[in-house]
Amino acid sequence: NICNLAQVRGAAGPGAALQLLTFDGDQTLYPDRATLGSDAPLVPLLLELLTRGVALALVTAVGFDEAAPYEARLSGLLAALTAASAPEALCSRVFVVGGQCNYLARCRAEGGVATLYMVPPSEWRLPEMERWRPQQLQRLLDVAQRALLDGAARMHMADKVKLVRKERAVGVLYEAEKHRTELHRTTTLMLDELAVHARQAVREEQRTNAALRSMPFCAFNGGRDVFVDVGSKDLGIASLQRIVGATPQSTLHMGDQFTQTGNDLLARRACGTLWVDSPEETAVLLRYMLRMRAKG
């Protein structure tokens, strides 16, 4: 908590100019496997930050190339913007970065309704991201997929996980409900081990494969799944900083996954971070942030 408050004072206190605030989704903006509803206490706080000129972004591992799934996750905030007649000045400050850094949606006002639209990659991706080649991406994912399946077999989990392969990510879902088992501490540790195993396999491939050596990736335990994504959240945040004109010093990222197998950890390369455990703790910090900005 002391570190969190110090970060808030540094970025949003007197003499500071917070420009960009980014969030993880589950257990940060909304409860696990839920969405940001209209009745969420965070909604008026987010709206107040937008009014005070701060750009807001959901930066999530969830990767889609269409806006609808992201609109569902931010439905409460979009509804609040619509109720306020969807002023373009506020709507344009709302973003979603999906797949760590692979997709970008932005808010706009259409006929008085706040909606999201997908921004073409050529308009926002960093130069280094544009240099990634499809064959490199697929090779990295092939290595990660093999490691995930091998690791699951070694830990006798092969019959309890389901493989998911996407354009820029590969992972396994732990199907606890299907097998009528609960997600307990031991399972969490096994998923952590699986994430570490996949990370080590990809890094070993990078040491011997020059084409993959500079390819960033993120291997993480999502709580009920383990994924390896091409790219990481620091690149997504850096892309947003370029769009809104923010610096690392004027940016904060809030999340709950800052352990060695969490996907918020790499955000520290791009800006200051706030480690929270729940949307309620996020609300406490946002209220403190608004008080600091009022003093400034």
Tab-separated table of C-alpha atoms in Angstrom:
chain	number	residue	atom	x	y	z
A	1	ASN	CA	0.000	0.000	0.000
A	2	ILE	CA	2.825	2.416	0.782
A	3	CYS	CA	4.363	1.824	-2.652
A	4	ASN	CA	0.967	2.279	-4.310
A	5	LEU	CA	0.325	5.584	-2.543
A	6	ALA	CA	3.819	6.802	-3.383
A	7	GLN	CA	3.250	6.025	-7.071
A	8	VAL	CA	-0.063	7.907	-7.010
A	9	ARG	CA	1.495	10.942	-5.346
A	10	GLY	CA	4.348	10.919	-7.843
A	11	ALA	CA	2.130	10.736	-10.931
A	12	ALA	CA	-1.015	12.551	-9.804
A	13	GLY	CA	0.019	14.712	-6.861
A	14	PRO	CA	0.839	18.427	-6.766
A	15	GLY	CA	3.109	19.422	-9.634
A	16	ALA	CA	2.490	16.157	-11.514
A	17	ALA	CA	0.401	15.695	-14.648
A	18	LEU	CA	-1.147	12.252	-14.959
A	19	GLN	CA	-2.080	11.757	-18.620
A	20	LEU	CA	-2.709	8.032	-19.022
A	21	LEU	CA	-4.116	5.439	-16.627
A	22	THR	CA	-4.272	1.808	-17.744
A	23	PHE	CA	-5.921	-1.178	-16.096
A	24	ASP	CA	-5.933	-4.936	-16.132
A	25	GLY	CA	-9.450	-6.368	-16.309
A	26	ASP	CA	-10.222	-9.262	-13.934
A	27	GLN	CA	-9.766	-8.408	-10.254
A	28	THR	CA	-8.815	-4.825	-11.141
A	29	LEU	CA	-11.682	-3.161	-13.021
A	30	TYR	CA	-14.218	-5.918	-12.334
A	31	PRO	CA	-14.452	-9.246	-10.450
A	32	ASP	CA	-12.905	-12.360	-11.958
A	33	ARG	CA	-14.663	-13.498	-15.159
A	34	ALA	CA	-17.105	-10.556	-14.932
A	35	THR	CA	-17.503	-7.152	-16.641
A	36	LEU	CA	-17.702	-3.493	-15.633
A	37	GLY	CA	-21.445	-3.052	-15.100
A	38	SER	CA	-23.396	0.196	-14.899
A	39	ASP	CA	-23.783	-0.171	-11.142
A	40	ALA	CA	-20.057	-0.637	-10.491
A	41	PRO	CA	-18.671	1.941	-8.016
A	42	LEU	CA	-15.701	2.454	-10.334
A	43	VAL	CA	-17.808	3.941	-13.149
A	44	PRO	CA	-18.330	7.454	-11.691
A	45	LEU	CA	-14.670	7.563	-10.658
A	46	LEU	CA	-13.535	6.689	-14.185
A	47	LEU	CA	-15.914	9.272	-15.616
A	48	GLU	CA	-14.470	11.917	-13.295
A	49	LEU	CA	-10.934	11.081	-14.407
A	50	LEU	CA	-11.971	11.421	-18.051
A	51	THR	CA	-13.515	14.806	-17.250
A	52	ARG	CA	-10.203	15.879	-15.739
A	53	GLY	CA	-8.347	15.025	-18.937
A	54	VAL	CA	-6.903	11.592	-18.126
A	55	ALA	CA	-6.939	8.970	-20.881
A	56	LEU	CA	-8.098	5.529	-19.707
A	57	ALA	CA	-7.379	2.105	-21.160
A	58	LEU	CA	-8.188	-1.498	-20.424
A	59	VAL	CA	-5.009	-3.452	-21.235
A	60	THR	CA	-5.899	-7.118	-21.213
A	61	ALA	CA	-4.667	-10.507	-22.317
A	62	VAL	CA	-8.039	-11.154	-23.951
A	63	GLY	CA	-7.419	-10.925	-27.690
A	64	PHE	CA	-10.143	-10.160	-30.238
A	65	ASP	CA	-10.027	-8.425	-33.614
A	66	GLU	CA	-13.569	-7.086	-33.160
A	67	ALA	CA	-14.959	-4.480	-30.772
A	68	ALA	CA	-18.044	-6.258	-29.380
A	69	PRO	CA	-16.257	-8.359	-26.696
A	70	TYR	CA	-14.444	-5.273	-25.445
A	71	GLU	CA	-17.673	-3.262	-25.379
A	72	ALA	CA	-19.178	-5.961	-23.171
A	73	ARG	CA	-16.306	-5.653	-20.702
A	74	LEU	CA	-16.659	-1.860	-20.470
A	75	SER	CA	-20.443	-1.716	-20.844
A	76	GLY	CA	-20.967	0.306	-17.661
A	77	LEU	CA	-18.504	3.019	-18.632
A	78	LEU	CA	-19.874	3.227	-22.178
A	79	ALA	CA	-23.410	3.503	-20.796
A	80	ALA	CA	-22.326	6.326	-18.490
A	81	LEU	CA	-20.724	8.183	-21.395
A	82	THR	CA	-23.898	7.722	-23.446
A	83	ALA	CA	-26.016	9.029	-20.550
A	84	ALA	CA	-23.791	12.119	-20.544
A	85	SER	CA	-24.592	12.629	-24.271
A	86	ALA	CA	-21.322	10.951	-25.288
A	87	PRO	CA	-19.097	14.020	-25.583
A	88	GLU	CA	-16.370	13.279	-28.122
A	89	ALA	CA	-13.724	14.872	-25.901
A	90	LEU	CA	-14.366	12.200	-23.269
A	91	CYS	CA	-15.109	9.264	-25.561
A	92	SER	CA	-11.865	9.699	-27.488
A	93	ARG	CA	-9.882	9.200	-24.271
A	94	VAL	CA	-11.119	5.616	-23.765
A	95	PHE	CA	-9.122	2.707	-25.227
A	96	VAL	CA	-8.826	-1.064	-25.037
A	97	VAL	CA	-5.583	-2.881	-25.819
A	98	GLY	CA	-6.207	-6.600	-26.340
A	99	GLY	CA	-3.879	-9.590	-26.534
A	100	GLN	CA	-1.323	-7.717	-24.383
A	101	CYS	CA	-0.421	-5.403	-27.293
A	102	ASN	CA	-1.857	-6.942	-30.451
A	103	TYR	CA	-5.247	-5.233	-30.887
A	104	LEU	CA	-6.485	-1.708	-30.244
A	105	ALA	CA	-10.036	-0.443	-29.854
A	106	ARG	CA	-10.969	3.181	-29.270
A	107	CYS	CA	-14.162	4.851	-28.144
A	108	ARG	CA	-16.134	7.307	-30.276
A	109	ALA	CA	-19.556	8.922	-30.245
A	110	GLU	CA	-22.012	7.716	-32.884
A	111	GLY	CA	-25.365	9.458	-32.814
A	112	GLY	CA	-24.992	10.261	-29.128
A	113	VAL	CA	-23.978	6.685	-28.250
A	114	ALA	CA	-20.527	5.742	-26.968
A	115	THR	CA	-19.171	2.768	-28.928
A	116	LEU	CA	-15.825	1.132	-29.598
A	117	TYR	CA	-14.184	0.603	-32.973
A	118	MET	CA	-11.048	-1.278	-33.965
A	119	VAL	CA	-8.102	0.882	-34.977
A	120	PRO	CA	-6.140	-0.435	-37.983
A	121	PRO	CA	-2.736	-1.798	-36.868
A	122	SER	CA	-0.827	0.460	-39.253
A	123	GLU	CA	-2.144	3.501	-37.369
A	124	TRP	CA	-0.827	2.620	-33.914
A	125	ARG	CA	1.621	-0.280	-33.753
A	126	LEU	CA	5.198	0.529	-32.783
A	127	PRO	CA	7.863	0.142	-35.495
A	128	GLU	CA	9.335	-2.924	-33.776
A	129	MET	CA	5.921	-4.599	-33.789
A	130	GLU	CA	5.543	-3.986	-37.511
A	131	ARG	CA	8.758	-5.954	-38.070
A	132	TRP	CA	7.329	-9.173	-36.644
A	133	ARG	CA	6.874	-11.747	-39.406
A	134	PRO	CA	4.083	-14.351	-39.527
A	135	GLN	CA	6.504	-17.260	-39.759
A	136	GLN	CA	8.365	-16.011	-36.675
A	137	LEU	CA	5.113	-15.697	-34.739
A	138	GLN	CA	4.011	-19.187	-35.665
A	139	ARG	CA	7.375	-20.724	-34.778
A	140	LEU	CA	7.301	-19.104	-31.337
A	141	LEU	CA	3.741	-20.333	-30.779
A	142	ASP	CA	4.635	-23.833	-31.995
A	143	VAL	CA	7.415	-24.046	-29.396
A	144	ALA	CA	5.136	-22.719	-26.671
A	145	GLN	CA	2.335	-25.120	-27.600
A	146	ARG	CA	4.641	-28.128	-27.443
A	147	ALA	CA	5.965	-27.019	-24.057
A	148	LEU	CA	2.478	-26.481	-22.642
A	149	LEU	CA	1.275	-29.914	-23.730
A	150	ASP	CA	4.453	-31.651	-22.600
A	151	GLY	CA	4.325	-29.871	-19.259
A	152	ALA	CA	0.672	-30.756	-18.730
A	153	ALA	CA	1.452	-34.420	-19.470
A	154	ARG	CA	4.393	-34.432	-17.043
A	155	MET	CA	2.142	-33.128	-14.260
A	156	HIS	CA	-0.654	-35.576	-15.129
A	157	MET	CA	-2.946	-32.735	-16.207
A	158	ALA	CA	-3.314	-33.654	-19.875
A	159	ASP	CA	-6.906	-34.819	-19.395
A	160	LYS	CA	-7.832	-31.689	-17.440
A	161	VAL	CA	-6.729	-28.998	-19.883
A	162	LYS	CA	-7.977	-27.872	-23.279
A	163	LEU	CA	-5.632	-26.419	-25.897
A	164	VAL	CA	-6.534	-23.050	-27.428
A	165	ARG	CA	-4.554	-21.700	-30.389
A	166	LYS	CA	-5.112	-18.135	-31.617
A	167	GLU	CA	-3.464	-15.906	-34.203
A	168	ARG	CA	-0.976	-14.464	-31.689
A	169	ALA	CA	-1.384	-16.632	-28.609
A	170	VAL	CA	-1.547	-20.240	-27.484
A	171	GLY	CA	-2.683	-21.602	-24.163
A	172	VAL	CA	-4.383	-24.305	-22.156
A	173	LEU	CA	-7.610	-23.901	-20.191
A	174	TYR	CA	-7.974	-25.793	-16.921
A	175	GLU	CA	-11.445	-27.330	-17.125
A	176	ALA	CA	-12.228	-27.665	-13.420
A	177	GLU	CA	-16.004	-27.567	-13.897
A	178	LYS	CA	-15.913	-30.315	-16.521
A	179	HIS	CA	-14.069	-32.642	-14.164
A	180	ARG	CA	-16.075	-31.537	-11.107
A	181	THR	CA	-12.991	-30.407	-9.267
A	182	GLU	CA	-12.301	-27.114	-7.528
A	183	LEU	CA	-9.444	-24.775	-8.349
A	184	HIS	CA	-7.324	-25.069	-5.219
A	185	ARG	CA	-3.873	-23.888	-4.177
A	186	THR	CA	-2.092	-26.950	-5.548
A	187	THR	CA	-3.668	-26.448	-8.972
A	188	THR	CA	-2.590	-22.802	-8.974
A	189	LEU	CA	0.994	-23.836	-8.243
A	190	MET	CA	0.883	-26.392	-11.048
A	191	LEU	CA	-0.360	-23.721	-13.475
A	192	ASP	CA	2.490	-21.479	-12.301
A	193	GLU	CA	4.930	-24.291	-13.029
A	194	LEU	CA	3.401	-24.766	-16.458
A	195	ALA	CA	3.851	-21.061	-17.259
A	196	VAL	CA	7.496	-21.167	-16.149
A	197	HIS	CA	8.107	-24.332	-18.186
A	198	ALA	CA	6.672	-22.724	-21.337
A	199	ARG	CA	8.695	-19.539	-20.765
A	200	GLN	CA	11.924	-21.492	-20.408
A	201	ALA	CA	11.200	-23.472	-23.582
A	202	VAL	CA	10.630	-20.317	-25.622
A	203	ARG	CA	13.747	-18.661	-24.208
A	204	GLU	CA	15.814	-21.723	-25.066
A	205	GLU	CA	14.488	-21.575	-28.635
A	206	GLN	CA	15.409	-17.891	-28.790
A	207	ARG	CA	18.982	-18.668	-27.770
A	208	THR	CA	19.413	-21.014	-30.720
A	209	ASN	CA	17.138	-19.358	-33.284
A	210	ALA	CA	18.379	-15.926	-34.348
A	211	ALA	CA	15.087	-15.090	-36.074
A	212	LEU	CA	13.251	-15.297	-32.735
A	213	ARG	CA	15.907	-13.762	-30.520
A	214	SER	CA	14.328	-10.307	-30.321
A	215	MET	CA	10.701	-11.469	-30.391
A	216	PRO	CA	8.990	-10.357	-27.155
A	217	PHE	CA	6.487	-12.683	-25.521
A	218	CYS	CA	4.595	-13.153	-22.286
A	219	ALA	CA	4.019	-16.514	-20.559
A	220	PHE	CA	1.567	-16.223	-17.685
A	221	ASN	CA	-0.884	-17.955	-15.382
A	222	GLY	CA	-4.282	-16.352	-15.882
A	223	GLY	CA	-5.800	-18.039	-12.839
A	224	ARG	CA	-7.671	-20.778	-14.695
A	225	ASP	CA	-5.455	-20.970	-17.756
A	226	VAL	CA	-1.867	-20.607	-18.929
A	227	PHE	CA	-1.084	-18.674	-22.095
A	228	VAL	CA	1.914	-17.613	-24.098
A	229	ASP	CA	1.224	-14.426	-26.041
A	230	VAL	CA	3.323	-12.707	-28.652
A	231	GLY	CA	4.243	-9.309	-27.223
A	232	SER	CA	3.583	-7.953	-23.728
A	233	LYS	CA	1.734	-5.189	-21.914
A	234	ASP	CA	4.649	-2.761	-21.879
A	235	LEU	CA	4.427	-2.546	-25.679
A	236	GLY	CA	0.678	-1.974	-25.522
A	237	ILE	CA	1.140	0.808	-22.991
A	238	ALA	CA	3.983	2.344	-25.015
A	239	SER	CA	1.690	2.425	-28.057
A	240	LEU	CA	-0.952	4.264	-26.041
A	241	GLN	CA	1.633	6.711	-24.731
A	242	ARG	CA	2.541	7.610	-28.291
A	243	ILE	CA	-1.129	8.140	-29.212
A	244	VAL	CA	-2.046	10.401	-26.271
A	245	GLY	CA	1.342	12.087	-25.907
A	246	ALA	CA	2.047	10.641	-22.447
A	247	THR	CA	5.431	9.857	-20.931
A	248	PRO	CA	6.375	7.005	-18.566
A	249	GLN	CA	6.341	9.550	-15.741
A	250	SER	CA	2.771	10.630	-16.554
A	251	THR	CA	1.432	7.074	-16.894
A	252	LEU	CA	0.255	4.520	-14.326
A	253	HIS	CA	-0.836	0.917	-14.799
A	254	MET	CA	-3.083	-0.883	-12.289
A	255	GLY	CA	-3.282	-4.664	-12.097
A	256	ASP	CA	-3.360	-7.728	-9.871
A	257	GLN	CA	-0.849	-9.960	-11.695
A	258	PHE	CA	2.639	-8.792	-10.727
A	259	THR	CA	4.119	-12.124	-9.674
A	260	GLN	CA	6.732	-13.879	-11.807
A	261	THR	CA	3.948	-15.671	-13.669
A	262	GLY	CA	1.666	-12.637	-13.985
A	263	ASN	CA	1.124	-10.664	-17.183
A	264	ASP	CA	1.125	-7.241	-15.474
A	265	LEU	CA	4.756	-7.573	-14.419
A	266	LEU	CA	6.245	-6.419	-17.726
A	267	ALA	CA	4.160	-3.225	-17.610
A	268	ARG	CA	6.855	-1.927	-15.262
A	269	ARG	CA	9.080	-1.432	-18.282
A	270	ALA	CA	6.703	1.263	-19.567
A	271	CYS	CA	5.488	3.153	-16.491
A	272	GLY	CA	4.802	3.161	-12.773
A	273	THR	CA	2.480	0.443	-11.513
A	274	LEU	CA	-0.129	-0.076	-8.791
A	275	TRP	CA	-0.648	-3.607	-7.450
A	276	VAL	CA	-4.232	-4.227	-6.375
A	277	ASP	CA	-6.206	-7.282	-5.286
A	278	SER	CA	-9.771	-6.285	-6.174
A	279	PRO	CA	-11.953	-3.628	-7.826
A	280	GLU	CA	-12.641	-2.311	-4.321
A	281	GLU	CA	-8.949	-1.589	-3.811
A	282	THR	CA	-8.833	0.011	-7.264
A	283	ALA	CA	-11.675	2.318	-6.180
A	284	VAL	CA	-9.781	3.353	-3.039
A	285	LEU	CA	-6.727	4.320	-5.083
A	286	LEU	CA	-8.794	6.190	-7.682
A	287	ARG	CA	-10.446	8.266	-4.962
A	288	TYR	CA	-7.023	9.072	-3.549
A	289	MET	CA	-5.824	9.925	-7.044
A	290	LEU	CA	-8.700	12.339	-7.598
A	291	ARG	CA	-7.956	14.043	-4.276
A	292	MET	CA	-4.307	14.420	-5.271
A	293	ARG	CA	-5.262	15.938	-8.621
A	294	ALA	CA	-7.634	18.340	-6.905
A	295	LYS	CA	-4.745	19.549	-4.725
A	296	GLY	CA	-2.561	19.987	-7.795
